[in-house]
Amino acid sequence: NVANILFTALTPDEAQVSCYFTVVTHIGLDHFGRYRDTLVPDSDTWLIKHRKVSTDWAAADSAMARPSLDA
């Protein structure tokens, strides 16, 4: 689930976008976090040029989230 999409900067050549995501798997709520994207135009559509993923929380038995670097 992706929500609260916010365009933080927009020019004809690039868009900066941020949003929150939530992942639900067979264990229920698995993890959630934020995307920070740079989009660029390609003909009549926009493509993700760069994405930074920040995981804010993950279940102890997460099926998909990467382990924290702090662990």
Short mmCIF file of C-alpha atoms in Angstrom, two decimals:
data_model
loop_
_atom_site.label_atom_id
_atom_site.label_comp_id
_atom_site.label_asym_id
_atom_site.label_seq_id
_atom_site.Cartn_x
_atom_site.Cartn_y
_atom_site.Cartn_z
CA ASN A 1 0.00 0.00 0.00
CA VAL A 2 1.39 3.42 -0.98
CA ALA A 3 -0.12 6.55 0.57
CA ASN A 4 0.38 10.28 1.15
CA ILE A 5 2.14 10.93 -2.14
CA LEU A 6 3.77 14.36 -2.07
CA PHE A 7 5.50 16.12 -4.97
CA THR A 8 8.24 18.14 -3.26
CA ALA A 9 9.76 19.62 -6.45
CA LEU A 10 8.62 19.65 -10.06
CA THR A 11 10.30 20.88 -13.25
CA PRO A 12 9.77 19.81 -16.87
CA ASP A 13 12.86 17.55 -16.55
CA GLU A 14 12.47 16.03 -13.09
CA ALA A 15 10.09 15.46 -10.18
CA GLN A 16 10.98 14.79 -6.55
CA VAL A 17 8.32 12.67 -4.85
CA SER A 18 7.94 11.19 -1.38
CA CYS A 19 5.39 8.76 0.04
CA TYR A 20 4.77 6.19 2.76
CA PHE A 21 4.40 2.46 2.12
CA THR A 22 2.95 -0.41 4.17
CA VAL A 23 3.60 -4.11 3.48
CA VAL A 24 1.19 -6.83 4.61
CA THR A 25 2.21 -10.48 4.19
CA HIS A 26 1.05 -13.84 5.56
CA ILE A 27 2.12 -12.68 9.07
CA GLY A 28 -0.01 -9.53 8.89
CA LEU A 29 1.66 -6.12 9.08
CA ASP A 30 5.21 -6.94 7.96
CA HIS A 31 6.93 -3.56 7.69
CA PHE A 32 6.43 0.06 6.71
CA GLY A 33 8.53 2.99 5.67
CA ARG A 34 9.11 5.75 3.12
CA TYR A 35 10.08 6.11 -0.52
CA ARG A 36 11.95 9.16 -1.79
CA ASP A 37 11.88 9.08 -5.60
CA THR A 38 13.36 11.06 -8.46
CA LEU A 39 11.18 10.76 -11.58
CA VAL A 40 12.13 11.72 -15.13
CA PRO A 41 9.91 12.04 -18.21
CA ASP A 42 10.03 9.41 -20.96
CA SER A 43 7.70 10.20 -23.87
CA ASP A 44 4.21 10.41 -22.37
CA THR A 45 5.04 8.83 -18.99
CA TRP A 46 7.34 9.33 -16.00
CA LEU A 47 9.90 6.75 -14.86
CA ILE A 48 11.69 6.27 -11.53
CA LYS A 49 15.31 7.30 -12.02
CA HIS A 50 16.30 6.85 -8.38
CA ARG A 51 14.55 5.50 -5.27
CA LYS A 52 15.68 5.72 -1.66
CA VAL A 53 13.87 3.26 0.61
CA SER A 54 13.75 3.85 4.36
CA THR A 55 12.20 1.14 6.53
CA ASP A 56 10.77 2.77 9.65
CA TRP A 57 9.55 -0.43 11.34
CA ALA A 58 9.62 -4.18 10.71
CA ALA A 59 7.99 -7.07 12.57
CA ALA A 60 10.41 -9.30 14.47
CA ASP A 61 9.43 -12.19 12.17
CA SER A 62 9.26 -10.08 9.00
CA ALA A 63 9.02 -12.13 5.83
CA MET A 64 10.49 -9.44 3.60
CA ALA A 65 12.16 -6.50 5.37
CA ARG A 66 15.93 -6.27 5.36
CA PRO A 67 17.57 -6.59 8.74
CA SER A 68 18.51 -3.31 10.40
CA LEU A 69 22.12 -2.21 10.00
CA ASP A 70 22.06 -1.29 13.69
CA ALA A 71 21.55 -4.92 14.77
#
